Coordinates of C-alpha atoms (C1' of nucleotides) in Angstrom, one line a residue:
Chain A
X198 CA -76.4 185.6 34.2
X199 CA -77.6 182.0 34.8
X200 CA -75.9 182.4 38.3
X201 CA -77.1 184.2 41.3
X202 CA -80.5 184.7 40.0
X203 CA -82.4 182.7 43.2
X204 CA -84.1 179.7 42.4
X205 CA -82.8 179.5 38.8
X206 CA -82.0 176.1 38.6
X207 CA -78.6 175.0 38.3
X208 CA -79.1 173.0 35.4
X209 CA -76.5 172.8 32.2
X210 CA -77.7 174.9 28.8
X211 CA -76.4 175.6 25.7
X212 CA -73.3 174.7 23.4
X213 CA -69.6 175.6 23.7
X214 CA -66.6 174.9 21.0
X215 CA -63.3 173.9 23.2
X216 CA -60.1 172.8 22.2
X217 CA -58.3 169.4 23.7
X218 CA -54.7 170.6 23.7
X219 CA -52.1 167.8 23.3
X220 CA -52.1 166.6 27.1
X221 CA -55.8 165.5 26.3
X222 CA -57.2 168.6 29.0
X223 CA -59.9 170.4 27.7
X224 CA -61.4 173.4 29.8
X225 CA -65.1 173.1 31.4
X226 CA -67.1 176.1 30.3
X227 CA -67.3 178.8 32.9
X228 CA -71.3 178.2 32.6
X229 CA -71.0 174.6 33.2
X230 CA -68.6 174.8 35.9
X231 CA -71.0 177.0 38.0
X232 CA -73.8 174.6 38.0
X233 CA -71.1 171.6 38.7
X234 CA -70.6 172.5 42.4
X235 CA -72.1 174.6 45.5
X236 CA -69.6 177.4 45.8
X237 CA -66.4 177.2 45.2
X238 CA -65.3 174.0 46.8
X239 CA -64.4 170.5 45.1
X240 CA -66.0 170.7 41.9
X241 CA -66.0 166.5 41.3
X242 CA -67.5 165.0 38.6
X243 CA -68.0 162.1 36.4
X244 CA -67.7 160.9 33.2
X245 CA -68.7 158.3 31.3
X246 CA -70.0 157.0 27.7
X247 CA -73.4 157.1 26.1
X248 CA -74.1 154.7 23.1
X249 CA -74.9 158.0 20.7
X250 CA -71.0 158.2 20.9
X251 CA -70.5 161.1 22.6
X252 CA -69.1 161.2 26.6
X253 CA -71.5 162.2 29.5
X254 CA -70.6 164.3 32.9
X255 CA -72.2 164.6 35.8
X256 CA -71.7 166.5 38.9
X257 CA -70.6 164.0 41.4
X258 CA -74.1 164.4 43.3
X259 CA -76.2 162.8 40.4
X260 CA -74.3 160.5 39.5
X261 CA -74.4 159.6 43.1
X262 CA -78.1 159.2 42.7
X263 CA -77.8 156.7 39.7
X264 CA -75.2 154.6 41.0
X265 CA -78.0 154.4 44.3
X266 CA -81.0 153.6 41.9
X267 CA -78.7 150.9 40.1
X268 CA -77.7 149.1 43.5
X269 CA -81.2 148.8 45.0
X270 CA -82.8 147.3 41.7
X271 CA -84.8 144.1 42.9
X272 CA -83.2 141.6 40.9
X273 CA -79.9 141.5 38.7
X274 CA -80.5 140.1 35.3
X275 CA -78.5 140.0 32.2
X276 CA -79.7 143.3 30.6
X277 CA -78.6 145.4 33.8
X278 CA -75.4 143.7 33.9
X279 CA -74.9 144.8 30.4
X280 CA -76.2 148.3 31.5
X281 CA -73.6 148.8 34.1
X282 CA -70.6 147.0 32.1
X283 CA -71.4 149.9 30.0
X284 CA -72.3 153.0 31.6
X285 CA -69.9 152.1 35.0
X286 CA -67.6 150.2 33.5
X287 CA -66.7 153.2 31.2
X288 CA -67.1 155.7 34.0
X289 CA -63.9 157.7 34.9
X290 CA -64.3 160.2 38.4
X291 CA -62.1 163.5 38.8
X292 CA -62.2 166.7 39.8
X293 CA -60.8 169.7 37.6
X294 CA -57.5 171.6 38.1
X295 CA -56.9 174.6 38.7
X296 CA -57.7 176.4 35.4
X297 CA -60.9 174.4 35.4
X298 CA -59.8 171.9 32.8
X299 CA -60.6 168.0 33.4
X300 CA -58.4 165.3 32.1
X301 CA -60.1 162.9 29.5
X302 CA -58.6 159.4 30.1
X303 CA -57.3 158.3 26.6
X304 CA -60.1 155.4 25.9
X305 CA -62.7 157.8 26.0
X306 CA -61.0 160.2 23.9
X307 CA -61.3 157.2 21.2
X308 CA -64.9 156.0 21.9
X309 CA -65.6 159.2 21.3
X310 CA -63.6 160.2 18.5
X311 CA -62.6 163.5 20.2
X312 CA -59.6 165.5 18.6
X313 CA -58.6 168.9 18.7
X314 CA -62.4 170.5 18.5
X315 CA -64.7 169.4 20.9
X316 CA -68.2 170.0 21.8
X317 CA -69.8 170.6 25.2
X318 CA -73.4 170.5 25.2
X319 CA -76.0 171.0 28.3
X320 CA -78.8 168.6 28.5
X321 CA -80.3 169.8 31.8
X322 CA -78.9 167.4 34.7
X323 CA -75.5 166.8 32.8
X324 CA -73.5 168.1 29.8
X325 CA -72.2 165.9 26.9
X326 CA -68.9 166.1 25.2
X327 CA -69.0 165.4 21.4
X328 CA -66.8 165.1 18.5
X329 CA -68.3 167.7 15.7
X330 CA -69.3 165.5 12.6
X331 CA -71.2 163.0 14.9
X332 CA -72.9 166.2 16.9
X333 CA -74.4 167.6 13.9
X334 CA -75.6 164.2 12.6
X335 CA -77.1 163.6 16.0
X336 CA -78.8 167.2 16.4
X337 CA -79.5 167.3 12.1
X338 CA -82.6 168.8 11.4
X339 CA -84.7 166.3 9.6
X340 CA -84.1 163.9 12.9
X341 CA -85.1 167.0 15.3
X342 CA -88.3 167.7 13.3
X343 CA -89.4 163.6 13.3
X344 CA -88.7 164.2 17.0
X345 CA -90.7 167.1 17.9
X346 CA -93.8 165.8 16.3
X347 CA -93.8 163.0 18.5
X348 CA -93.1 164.6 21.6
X349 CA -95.4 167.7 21.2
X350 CA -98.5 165.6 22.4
X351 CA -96.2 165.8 26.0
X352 CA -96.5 169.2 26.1
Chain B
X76 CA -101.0 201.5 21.8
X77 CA -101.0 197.6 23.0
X78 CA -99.4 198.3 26.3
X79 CA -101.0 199.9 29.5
X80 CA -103.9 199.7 28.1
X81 CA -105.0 197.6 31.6
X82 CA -106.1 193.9 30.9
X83 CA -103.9 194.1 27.7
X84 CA -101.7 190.5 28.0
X85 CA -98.1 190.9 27.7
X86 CA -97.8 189.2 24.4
X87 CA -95.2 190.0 21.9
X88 CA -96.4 191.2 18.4
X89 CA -95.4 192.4 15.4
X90 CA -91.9 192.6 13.1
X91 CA -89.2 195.2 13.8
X92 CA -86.1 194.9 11.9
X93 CA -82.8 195.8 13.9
X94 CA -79.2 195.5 13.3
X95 CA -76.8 193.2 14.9
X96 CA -73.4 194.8 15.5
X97 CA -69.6 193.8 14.8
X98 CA -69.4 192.4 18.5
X99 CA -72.3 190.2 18.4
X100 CA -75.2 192.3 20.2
X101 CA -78.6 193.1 19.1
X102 CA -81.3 195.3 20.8
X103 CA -84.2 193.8 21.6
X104 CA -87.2 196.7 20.6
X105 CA -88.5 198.4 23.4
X106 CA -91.8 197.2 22.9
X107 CA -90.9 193.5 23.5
X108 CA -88.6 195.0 26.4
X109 CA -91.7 195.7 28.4
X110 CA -93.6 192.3 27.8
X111 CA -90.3 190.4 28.9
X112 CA -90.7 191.5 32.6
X113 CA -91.9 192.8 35.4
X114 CA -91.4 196.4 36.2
X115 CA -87.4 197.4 35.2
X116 CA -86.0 194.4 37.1
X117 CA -83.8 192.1 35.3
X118 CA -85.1 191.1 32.1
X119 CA -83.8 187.8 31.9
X120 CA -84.3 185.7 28.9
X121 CA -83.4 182.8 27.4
X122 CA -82.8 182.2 23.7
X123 CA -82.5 178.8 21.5
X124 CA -83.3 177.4 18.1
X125 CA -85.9 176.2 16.2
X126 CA -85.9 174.0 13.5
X127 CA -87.6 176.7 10.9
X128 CA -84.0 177.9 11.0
X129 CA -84.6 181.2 13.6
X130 CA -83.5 181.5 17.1
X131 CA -86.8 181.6 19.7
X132 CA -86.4 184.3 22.8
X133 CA -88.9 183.2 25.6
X134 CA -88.9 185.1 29.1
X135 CA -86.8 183.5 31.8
X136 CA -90.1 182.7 33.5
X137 CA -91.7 180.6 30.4
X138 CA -88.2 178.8 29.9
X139 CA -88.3 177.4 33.2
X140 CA -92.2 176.1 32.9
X141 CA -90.6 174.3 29.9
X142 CA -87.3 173.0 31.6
X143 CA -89.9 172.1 34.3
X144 CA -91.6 169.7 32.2
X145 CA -89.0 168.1 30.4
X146 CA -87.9 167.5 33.9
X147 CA -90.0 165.5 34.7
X148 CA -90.3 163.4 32.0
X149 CA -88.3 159.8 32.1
X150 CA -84.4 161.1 31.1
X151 CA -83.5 157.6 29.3
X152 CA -85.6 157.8 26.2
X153 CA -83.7 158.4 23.3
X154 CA -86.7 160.7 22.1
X155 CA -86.1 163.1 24.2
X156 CA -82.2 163.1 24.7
X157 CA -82.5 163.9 20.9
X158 CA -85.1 166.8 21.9
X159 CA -82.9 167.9 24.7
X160 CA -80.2 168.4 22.8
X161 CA -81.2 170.6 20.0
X162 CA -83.7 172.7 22.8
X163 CA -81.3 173.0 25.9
X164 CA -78.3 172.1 23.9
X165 CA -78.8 175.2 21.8
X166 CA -79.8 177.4 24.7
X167 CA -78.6 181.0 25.8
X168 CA -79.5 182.5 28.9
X169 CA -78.7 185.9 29.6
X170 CA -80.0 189.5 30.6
X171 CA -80.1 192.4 29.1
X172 CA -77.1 195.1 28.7
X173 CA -77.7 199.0 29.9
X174 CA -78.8 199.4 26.4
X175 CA -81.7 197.1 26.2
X176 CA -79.0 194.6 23.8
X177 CA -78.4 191.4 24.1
X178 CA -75.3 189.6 22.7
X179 CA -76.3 186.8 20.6
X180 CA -73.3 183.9 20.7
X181 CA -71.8 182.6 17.9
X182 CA -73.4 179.3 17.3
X183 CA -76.6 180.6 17.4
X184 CA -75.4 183.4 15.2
X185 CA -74.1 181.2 12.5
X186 CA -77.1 178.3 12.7
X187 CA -79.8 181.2 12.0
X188 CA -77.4 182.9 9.4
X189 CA -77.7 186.2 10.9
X190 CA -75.6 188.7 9.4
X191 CA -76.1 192.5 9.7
X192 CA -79.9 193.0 9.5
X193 CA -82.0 190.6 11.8
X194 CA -86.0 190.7 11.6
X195 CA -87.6 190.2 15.5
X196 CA -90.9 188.9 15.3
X197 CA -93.3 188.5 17.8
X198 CA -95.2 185.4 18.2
X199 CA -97.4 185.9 21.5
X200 CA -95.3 184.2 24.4
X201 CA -91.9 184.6 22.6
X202 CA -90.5 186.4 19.5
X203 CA -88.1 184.9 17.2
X204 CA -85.1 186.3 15.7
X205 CA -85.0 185.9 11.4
X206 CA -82.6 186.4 8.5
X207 CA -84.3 188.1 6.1
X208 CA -84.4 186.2 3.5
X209 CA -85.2 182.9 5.5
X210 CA -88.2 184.6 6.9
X211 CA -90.0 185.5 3.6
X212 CA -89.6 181.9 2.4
X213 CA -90.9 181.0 5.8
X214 CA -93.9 183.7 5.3
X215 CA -94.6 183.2 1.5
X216 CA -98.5 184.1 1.2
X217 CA -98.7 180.3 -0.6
X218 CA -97.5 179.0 2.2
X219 CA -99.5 180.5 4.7
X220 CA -102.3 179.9 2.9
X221 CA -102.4 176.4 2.8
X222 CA -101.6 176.1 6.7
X223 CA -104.8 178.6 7.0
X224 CA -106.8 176.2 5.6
X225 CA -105.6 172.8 7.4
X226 CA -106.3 175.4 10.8
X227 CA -109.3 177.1 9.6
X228 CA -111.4 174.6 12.0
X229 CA -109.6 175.2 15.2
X230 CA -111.2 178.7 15.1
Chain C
dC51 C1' -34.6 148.8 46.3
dC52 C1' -33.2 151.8 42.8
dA53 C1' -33.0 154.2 38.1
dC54 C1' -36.0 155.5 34.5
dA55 C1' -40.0 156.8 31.9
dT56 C1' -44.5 158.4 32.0
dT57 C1' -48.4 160.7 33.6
dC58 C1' -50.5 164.3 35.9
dC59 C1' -51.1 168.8 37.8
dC60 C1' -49.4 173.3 39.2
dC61 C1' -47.9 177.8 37.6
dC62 C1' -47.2 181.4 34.2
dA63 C1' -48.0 184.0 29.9
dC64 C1' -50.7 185.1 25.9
dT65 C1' -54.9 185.7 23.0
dT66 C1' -59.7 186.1 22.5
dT67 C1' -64.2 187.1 24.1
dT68 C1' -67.4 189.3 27.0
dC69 C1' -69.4 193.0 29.3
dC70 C1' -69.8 197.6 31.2
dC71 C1' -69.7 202.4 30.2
dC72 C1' -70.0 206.6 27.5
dA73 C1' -71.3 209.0 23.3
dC74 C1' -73.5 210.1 18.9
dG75 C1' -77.5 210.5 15.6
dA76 C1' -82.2 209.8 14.1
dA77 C1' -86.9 210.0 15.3
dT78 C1' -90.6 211.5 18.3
dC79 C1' -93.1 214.6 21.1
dA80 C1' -94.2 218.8 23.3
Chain D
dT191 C1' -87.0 223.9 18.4
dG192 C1' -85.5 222.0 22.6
dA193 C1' -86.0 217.6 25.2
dT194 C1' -86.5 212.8 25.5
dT195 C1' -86.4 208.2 23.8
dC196 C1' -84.5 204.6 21.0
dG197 C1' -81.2 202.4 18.2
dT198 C1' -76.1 202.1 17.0
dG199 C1' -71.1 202.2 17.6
dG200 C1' -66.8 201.8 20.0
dG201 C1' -63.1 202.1 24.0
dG202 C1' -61.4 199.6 27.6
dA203 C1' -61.3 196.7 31.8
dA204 C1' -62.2 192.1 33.2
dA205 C1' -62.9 187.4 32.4
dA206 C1' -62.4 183.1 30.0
dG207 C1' -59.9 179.9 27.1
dT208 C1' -55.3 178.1 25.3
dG209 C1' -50.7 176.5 25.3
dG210 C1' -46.3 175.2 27.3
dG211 C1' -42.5 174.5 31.1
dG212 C1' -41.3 172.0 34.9
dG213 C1' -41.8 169.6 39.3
dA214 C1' -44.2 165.9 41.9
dA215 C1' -46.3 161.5 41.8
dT216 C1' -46.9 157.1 39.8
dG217 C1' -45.6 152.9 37.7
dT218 C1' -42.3 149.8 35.3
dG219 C1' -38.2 147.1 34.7
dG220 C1' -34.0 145.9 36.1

DNA sequence: CCACATTCCCCCACTTTTCCCCACGAATCA
DNA sequence: TGATTCGTGGGGAAAAGTGGGGGAATGTGG
């Protein structure tokens, strides 16, 4: 399922409840970690903040590709600067261990708010990580539906 | 009738009232079996929400036209990382067991308030998956009525 | 340069979930 | 009335997630 099938596209889906145990690990789902890496190698990733107040991951590869896009921009003006004190500046790289947990440094586990029950959630190129209270208030209905009207002239 | 009729489209139709088990699974009715794909391959699906309050089953093959657009759409606009969210973030992918079941997971199970009896319905290109009660308030002839008038000009 | 504390990561053990298989009963059709 | 199809239930192996002990690495303060 969502693995061998050919040119099913290894992007991240769905929603997973995980627990941080007290050493702040929490484990990757098995889904996720399959579209992290080719085979079985290294498995690197990185994480970072987003300003909804959850964290963001992405494989090491796309993240790759930002940090490229971010470099070659023309000119360097106050509003990137304050873009990439954000987003970089937060940005913590690893790889997992070897029960395919990761490590969340302990200023992210605040900005986030993460405690025992955490979140994962696929959005396509990357997965988010998200304390519970502020997931559903981000994902609530009435917000979804405002949401969907707008975007349903795109497709 | 409906199926090898020849030029008859592969559309899903109609209401079929099934039962999900203790463990989670559910079996999709045979007749929506053979519109999900070709020949007795795979069968892959994938399954999400939708903001009526049911969970949406589309064919592996019209999931990815979806994924495809939202692809390409600019990733950075908080319009759609709400959309993304609730549509991948809530998605399922998965095939069918020997029996033609599919297990539905928890989340979804608990944000369509499934419980024993589930009501498939078929809505051409997907079929949705209903509480009972939830789908005759989303049904009620008054409310139909008034969205057949607002349409009555499309056709 | 050497204790000491802390952090991180490996390994192992346990519980829960998922999935594969077989079997039964009702309904359908010949 | 026998055979086939379809929906339902459950046993059991495999996989995934969780928690904790302990050693290596890192960093800090004398």
């Amino acid at each position: 399922m969502g693995k061998s099938g050919g040119m099913w596209m290894a992007f991240f889906r769905g929603r997973y409840l995980h627990s941080l145990d007290a050493k702040g690990r929490v484990a990757i789902p098995q889904r996720f970690r399959e579209s992290l890496g080719g085979g079985d190698e290294a498995l690197r990733l990185v994480m970072t903040v987003d300003p909804e107040g959850c964290l963001v991951v992405y494989p090491e590869a796309v993240w790759q590709e930002l940090e490229g896009k971010w470099h070659s921009l023309p000119q360097m003006n106050d509003e990137l600067k304050t873009y990439l004190r954000f987003m970089v500046g937060w940005a913590s790289d690893g790889a997992l261990d070897r029960q395919g947990r990761i490590l969340v440094p302990p200023p992210l586990r605040e900005y986030a708010g993460l405690e025992h029950d955490v979140w994962f959630v696929g959005v396509l190129q990357n997965f988010e990580i998200w304390n519970g209270d502020r997931l559903e208030k981000a994902t609530g209905r009435d917000r979804v539906r405002s949401v969907t009207q707008k975007l349903s002239g795109l497709f």
